């Protein structure tokens, strides 16, 4: 699944502002930290659901 699809499905935290999808910087920083600590790629959708409570509330503006 692409990151765009994960956002659209509400599986990755983002907000829509004037038609643009904005991912909070805190989310990106934590995603990078997870990738570094795991020494590889991270499944963004699975990671967001497990680690970030805001992932469940990102289904606005559909």
PDB file of N, CA and C in Angstrom:
ATOM      1  N   UNK A   1       0.848  -1.176   0.000  1.00  0.00           N
ATOM      2  CA  UNK A   1       0.000   0.000   0.000  1.00  0.00           C
ATOM      3  C   UNK A   1       0.891   1.236   0.000  1.00  0.00           C
ATOM      4  N   UNK A   2       0.518   2.214  -0.800  1.00  0.00           N
ATOM      5  CA  UNK A   2       1.276   3.460  -0.828  1.00  0.00           C
ATOM      6  C   UNK A   2       0.922   4.316   0.381  1.00  0.00           C
ATOM      7  N   UNK A   3       1.773   5.271   0.682  1.00  0.00           N
ATOM      8  CA  UNK A   3       1.512   6.166   1.799  1.00  0.00           C
ATOM      9  C   UNK A   3       0.243   6.976   1.547  1.00  0.00           C
ATOM     10  N   UNK A   4       0.031   7.395   0.314  1.00  0.00           N
ATOM     11  CA  UNK A   4      -1.190   8.140  -0.023  1.00  0.00           C
ATOM     12  C   UNK A   4      -2.432   7.306   0.295  1.00  0.00           C
ATOM     13  N   UNK A   5      -2.413   6.058  -0.076  1.00  0.00           N
ATOM     14  CA  UNK A   5      -3.567   5.185   0.205  1.00  0.00           C
ATOM     15  C   UNK A   5      -3.749   4.960   1.700  1.00  0.00           C
ATOM     16  N   UNK A   6      -2.634   4.829   2.429  1.00  0.00           N
ATOM     17  CA  UNK A   6      -2.720   4.652   3.885  1.00  0.00           C
ATOM     18  C   UNK A   6      -3.331   5.896   4.530  1.00  0.00           C
ATOM     19  N   UNK A   7      -2.963   7.065   4.058  1.00  0.00           N
ATOM     20  CA  UNK A   7      -3.541   8.307   4.578  1.00  0.00           C
ATOM     21  C   UNK A   7      -5.025   8.362   4.263  1.00  0.00           C
ATOM     22  N   UNK A   8      -5.370   8.040   3.019  1.00  0.00           N
ATOM     23  CA  UNK A   8      -6.762   8.075   2.604  1.00  0.00           C
ATOM     24  C   UNK A   8      -7.621   7.085   3.390  1.00  0.00           C
ATOM     25  N   UNK A   9      -7.044   5.947   3.749  1.00  0.00           N
ATOM     26  CA  UNK A   9      -7.766   4.928   4.516  1.00  0.00           C
ATOM     27  C   UNK A   9      -7.780   5.229   6.017  1.00  0.00           C
ATOM     28  N   UNK A  10      -7.110   6.310   6.422  1.00  0.00           N
ATOM     29  CA  UNK A  10      -7.066   6.665   7.830  1.00  0.00           C
ATOM     30  C   UNK A  10      -6.066   5.857   8.628  1.00  0.00           C
ATOM     31  N   UNK A  11      -5.126   5.221   7.943  1.00  0.00           N
ATOM     32  CA  UNK A  11      -4.141   4.379   8.606  1.00  0.00           C
ATOM     33  C   UNK A  11      -2.834   5.108   8.892  1.00  0.00           C
ATOM     34  N   UNK A  12      -2.688   6.328   8.400  1.00  0.00           N
ATOM     35  CA  UNK A  12      -1.485   7.118   8.635  1.00  0.00           C
ATOM     36  C   UNK A  12      -1.922   8.554   8.905  1.00  0.00           C
ATOM     37  N   UNK A  13      -1.357   9.193   9.935  1.00  0.00           N
ATOM     38  CA  UNK A  13      -1.825  10.522  10.332  1.00  0.00           C
ATOM     39  C   UNK A  13      -1.449  11.620   9.342  1.00  0.00           C
ATOM     40  N   UNK A  14      -2.452  12.373   8.942  1.00  0.00           N
ATOM     41  CA  UNK A  14      -2.257  13.525   8.066  1.00  0.00           C
ATOM     42  C   UNK A  14      -3.505  14.387   8.152  1.00  0.00           C
ATOM     43  N   UNK A  15      -3.351  15.638   7.792  1.00  0.00           N
ATOM     44  CA  UNK A  15      -4.502  16.531   7.719  1.00  0.00           C
ATOM     45  C   UNK A  15      -4.554  17.134   6.331  1.00  0.00           C
ATOM     46  N   UNK A  16      -5.729  17.516   5.922  1.00  0.00           N
ATOM     47  CA  UNK A  16      -5.897  18.129   4.604  1.00  0.00           C
ATOM     48  C   UNK A  16      -6.086  19.626   4.800  1.00  0.00           C
ATOM     49  N   UNK A  17      -5.225  20.404   4.154  1.00  0.00           N
ATOM     50  CA  UNK A  17      -5.321  21.861   4.187  1.00  0.00           C
ATOM     51  C   UNK A  17      -5.344  22.351   2.748  1.00  0.00           C
ATOM     52  N   UNK A  18      -6.472  22.949   2.371  1.00  0.00           N
ATOM     53  CA  UNK A  18      -6.657  23.471   1.011  1.00  0.00           C
ATOM     54  C   UNK A  18      -6.268  22.458  -0.062  1.00  0.00           C
ATOM     55  N   UNK A  19      -6.679  21.236   0.129  1.00  0.00           N
ATOM     56  CA  UNK A  19      -6.446  20.211  -0.881  1.00  0.00           C
ATOM     57  C   UNK A  19      -5.114  19.486  -0.758  1.00  0.00           C
ATOM     58  N   UNK A  20      -4.242  19.945   0.126  1.00  0.00           N
ATOM     59  CA  UNK A  20      -2.945  19.290   0.299  1.00  0.00           C
ATOM     60  C   UNK A  20      -2.973  18.395   1.529  1.00  0.00           C
ATOM     61  N   UNK A  21      -2.309  17.278   1.435  1.00  0.00           N
ATOM     62  CA  UNK A  21      -2.173  16.395   2.585  1.00  0.00           C
ATOM     63  C   UNK A  21      -0.898  16.782   3.327  1.00  0.00           C
ATOM     64  N   UNK A  22      -1.035  17.114   4.609  1.00  0.00           N
ATOM     65  CA  UNK A  22       0.093  17.537   5.422  1.00  0.00           C
ATOM     66  C   UNK A  22       0.325  16.492   6.506  1.00  0.00           C
ATOM     67  N   UNK A  23       1.548  15.976   6.561  1.00  0.00           N
ATOM     68  CA  UNK A  23       1.936  15.032   7.600  1.00  0.00           C
ATOM     69  C   UNK A  23       2.711  15.832   8.648  1.00  0.00           C
ATOM     70  N   UNK A  24       2.288  15.774   9.906  1.00  0.00           N
ATOM     71  CA  UNK A  24       2.978  16.538  10.946  1.00  0.00           C
ATOM     72  C   UNK A  24       4.462  16.148  11.053  1.00  0.00           C
ATOM     73  N   UNK A  25       5.314  17.148  11.324  1.00  0.00           N
ATOM     74  CA  UNK A  25       6.758  16.893  11.400  1.00  0.00           C
ATOM     75  C   UNK A  25       7.100  15.894  12.495  1.00  0.00           C
ATOM     76  N   UNK A  26       6.351  15.911  13.591  1.00  0.00           N
ATOM     77  CA  UNK A  26       6.596  14.949  14.678  1.00  0.00           C
ATOM     78  C   UNK A  26       6.451  13.520  14.164  1.00  0.00           C
ATOM     79  N   UNK A  27       5.471  13.301  13.311  1.00  0.00           N
ATOM     80  CA  UNK A  27       5.246  11.969  12.748  1.00  0.00           C
ATOM     81  C   UNK A  27       6.432  11.555  11.882  1.00  0.00           C
ATOM     82  N   UNK A  28       6.903  12.475  11.046  1.00  0.00           N
ATOM     83  CA  UNK A  28       8.039  12.156  10.183  1.00  0.00           C
ATOM     84  C   UNK A  28       9.303  11.873  10.996  1.00  0.00           C
ATOM     85  N   UNK A  29       9.537  12.669  12.033  1.00  0.00           N
ATOM     86  CA  UNK A  29      10.709  12.452  12.883  1.00  0.00           C
ATOM     87  C   UNK A  29      10.648  11.084  13.561  1.00  0.00           C
ATOM     88  N   UNK A  30       9.486  10.719  14.069  1.00  0.00           N
ATOM     89  CA  UNK A  30       9.354   9.423  14.741  1.00  0.00           C
ATOM     90  C   UNK A  30       9.467   8.268  13.743  1.00  0.00           C
ATOM     91  N   UNK A  31       8.992   8.469  12.533  1.00  0.00           N
ATOM     92  CA  UNK A  31       9.114   7.441  11.505  1.00  0.00           C
ATOM     93  C   UNK A  31      10.581   7.223  11.143  1.00  0.00           C
ATOM     94  N   UNK A  32      11.322   8.304  11.012  1.00  0.00           N
ATOM     95  CA  UNK A  32      12.758   8.195  10.723  1.00  0.00           C
ATOM     96  C   UNK A  32      13.477   7.505  11.878  1.00  0.00           C
ATOM     97  N   UNK A  33      13.159   7.888  13.107  1.00  0.00           N
ATOM     98  CA  UNK A  33      13.784   7.254  14.270  1.00  0.00           C
ATOM     99  C   UNK A  33      13.489   5.757  14.308  1.00  0.00           C
ATOM    100  N   UNK A  34      12.279   5.363  13.955  1.00  0.00           N
ATOM    101  CA  UNK A  34      11.920   3.940  13.928  1.00  0.00           C
ATOM    102  C   UNK A  34      12.723   3.204  12.862  1.00  0.00           C
ATOM    103  N   UNK A  35      12.889   3.833  11.693  1.00  0.00           N
ATOM    104  CA  UNK A  35      13.655   3.205  10.614  1.00  0.00           C
ATOM    105  C   UNK A  35      15.118   3.050  11.006  1.00  0.00           C
ATOM    106  N   UNK A  36      15.671   4.068  11.673  1.00  0.00           N
ATOM    107  CA  UNK A  36      17.072   3.997  12.094  1.00  0.00           C
ATOM    108  C   UNK A  36      17.250   2.916  13.157  1.00  0.00           C
ATOM    109  N   UNK A  37      16.335   2.869  14.119  1.00  0.00           N
ATOM    110  CA  UNK A  37      16.481   1.874  15.187  1.00  0.00           C
ATOM    111  C   UNK A  37      16.287   0.447  14.682  1.00  0.00           C
ATOM    112  N   UNK A  38      15.478   0.278  13.638  1.00  0.00           N
ATOM    113  CA  UNK A  38      15.267  -1.048  13.051  1.00  0.00           C
ATOM    114  C   UNK A  38      16.284  -1.360  11.961  1.00  0.00           C
ATOM    115  N   UNK A  39      17.100  -0.347  11.636  1.00  0.00           N
ATOM    116  CA  UNK A  39      18.133  -0.494  10.617  1.00  0.00           C
ATOM    117  C   UNK A  39      17.558  -0.913   9.265  1.00  0.00           C
ATOM    118  N   UNK A  40      16.450  -0.287   8.860  1.00  0.00           N
ATOM    119  CA  UNK A  40      15.844  -0.613   7.576  1.00  0.00           C
ATOM    120  C   UNK A  40      14.523   0.101   7.375  1.00  0.00           C
ATOM    121  N   UNK A  41      13.773  -0.382   6.429  1.00  0.00           N
ATOM    122  CA  UNK A  41      12.484   0.213   6.083  1.00  0.00           C
ATOM    123  C   UNK A  41      11.442  -0.083   7.150  1.00  0.00           C
ATOM    124  N   UNK A  42      10.442   0.797   7.219  1.00  0.00           N
ATOM    125  CA  UNK A  42       9.358   0.657   8.181  1.00  0.00           C
ATOM    126  C   UNK A  42       8.042   0.629   7.420  1.00  0.00           C
ATOM    127  N   UNK A  43       7.159  -0.280   7.779  1.00  0.00           N
ATOM    128  CA  UNK A  43       5.822  -0.297   7.214  1.00  0.00           C
ATOM    129  C   UNK A  43       5.062   0.863   7.844  1.00  0.00           C
ATOM    130  N   UNK A  44       4.911   1.952   7.118  1.00  0.00           N
ATOM    131  CA  UNK A  44       4.375   3.190   7.677  1.00  0.00           C
ATOM    132  C   UNK A  44       2.963   3.028   8.234  1.00  0.00           C
ATOM    133  N   UNK A  45       2.104   2.327   7.541  1.00  0.00           N
ATOM    134  CA  UNK A  45       0.722   2.177   8.007  1.00  0.00           C
ATOM    135  C   UNK A  45       0.664   1.363   9.296  1.00  0.00           C
ATOM    136  N   UNK A  46       1.377   0.262   9.345  1.00  0.00           N
ATOM    137  CA  UNK A  46       1.385  -0.566  10.549  1.00  0.00           C
ATOM    138  C   UNK A  46       2.040   0.175  11.707  1.00  0.00           C
ATOM    139  N   UNK A  47       3.101   0.897  11.423  1.00  0.00           N
ATOM    140  CA  UNK A  47       3.798   1.670  12.445  1.00  0.00           C
ATOM    141  C   UNK A  47       2.895   2.754  13.029  1.00  0.00           C
ATOM    142  N   UNK A  48       2.187   3.467  12.176  1.00  0.00           N
ATOM    143  CA  UNK A  48       1.328   4.556  12.636  1.00  0.00           C
ATOM    144  C   UNK A  48       0.192   4.031  13.498  1.00  0.00           C
ATOM    145  N   UNK A  49      -0.399   2.933  13.122  1.00  0.00           N
ATOM    146  CA  UNK A  49      -1.498   2.380  13.911  1.00  0.00           C
ATOM    147  C   UNK A  49      -1.018   1.916  15.276  1.00  0.00           C
ATOM    148  N   UNK A  50       0.191   1.414  15.353  1.00  0.00           N
ATOM    149  CA  UNK A  50       0.708   0.900  16.614  1.00  0.00           C
ATOM    150  C   UNK A  50       1.225   2.009  17.527  1.00  0.00           C
ATOM    151  N   UNK A  51       1.821   3.061  16.957  1.00  0.00           N
ATOM    152  CA  UNK A  51       2.529   4.044  17.767  1.00  0.00           C
ATOM    153  C   UNK A  51       1.842   5.380  17.943  1.00  0.00           C
ATOM    154  N   UNK A  52       0.951   5.759  17.062  1.00  0.00           N
ATOM    155  CA  UNK A  52       0.414   7.110  17.118  1.00  0.00           C
ATOM    156  C   UNK A  52      -1.096   7.124  17.299  1.00  0.00           C
ATOM    157  N   UNK A  53      -1.578   7.670  18.396  1.00  0.00           N
ATOM    158  CA  UNK A  53      -3.023   7.718  18.616  1.00  0.00           C
ATOM    159  C   UNK A  53      -3.740   8.600  17.614  1.00  0.00           C
ATOM    160  N   UNK A  54      -3.065   9.559  17.012  1.00  0.00           N
ATOM    161  CA  UNK A  54      -3.732  10.439  16.065  1.00  0.00           C
ATOM    162  C   UNK A  54      -4.041   9.746  14.737  1.00  0.00           C
ATOM    163  N   UNK A  55      -3.477   8.578  14.496  1.00  0.00           N
ATOM    164  CA  UNK A  55      -3.765   7.856  13.256  1.00  0.00           C
ATOM    165  C   UNK A  55      -5.242   7.499  13.164  1.00  0.00           C
ATOM    166  N   UNK A  56      -5.857   7.217  14.289  1.00  0.00           N
ATOM    167  CA  UNK A  56      -7.266   6.845  14.289  1.00  0.00           C
ATOM    168  C   UNK A  56      -8.174   8.034  14.023  1.00  0.00           C
ATOM    169  N   UNK A  57      -7.681   9.246  14.240  1.00  0.00           N
ATOM    170  CA  UNK A  57      -8.517  10.438  14.055  1.00  0.00           C
ATOM    171  C   UNK A  57      -8.217  11.157  12.762  1.00  0.00           C
ATOM    172  N   UNK A  58      -7.443  10.575  11.872  1.00  0.00           N
ATOM    173  CA  UNK A  58      -7.037  11.274  10.646  1.00  0.00           C
ATOM    174  C   UNK A  58      -8.023  11.102   9.506  1.00  0.00           C
ATOM    175  N   UNK A  59      -9.203  10.602   9.761  1.00  0.00           N
ATOM    176  CA  UNK A  59     -10.166  10.329   8.699  1.00  0.00           C
ATOM    177  C   UNK A  59     -11.058  11.519   8.395  1.00  0.00           C
ATOM    178  N   UNK A  60     -10.647  12.712   8.756  1.00  0.00           N
ATOM    179  CA  UNK A  60     -11.433  13.915   8.466  1.00  0.00           C
ATOM    180  C   UNK A  60     -11.297  14.299   6.996  1.00  0.00           C
ATOM    181  N   UNK A  61     -12.213  15.127   6.531  1.00  0.00           N
ATOM    182  CA  UNK A  61     -12.179  15.687   5.165  1.00  0.00           C
ATOM    183  C   UNK A  61     -12.267  14.626   4.081  1.00  0.00           C
ATOM    184  N   UNK A  62     -13.214  13.756   4.183  1.00  0.00           N
ATOM    185  CA  UNK A  62     -13.393  12.744   3.130  1.00  0.00           C
ATOM    186  C   UNK A  62     -14.539  13.110   2.256  1.00  0.00           C
TER     187      UNK A  62
END
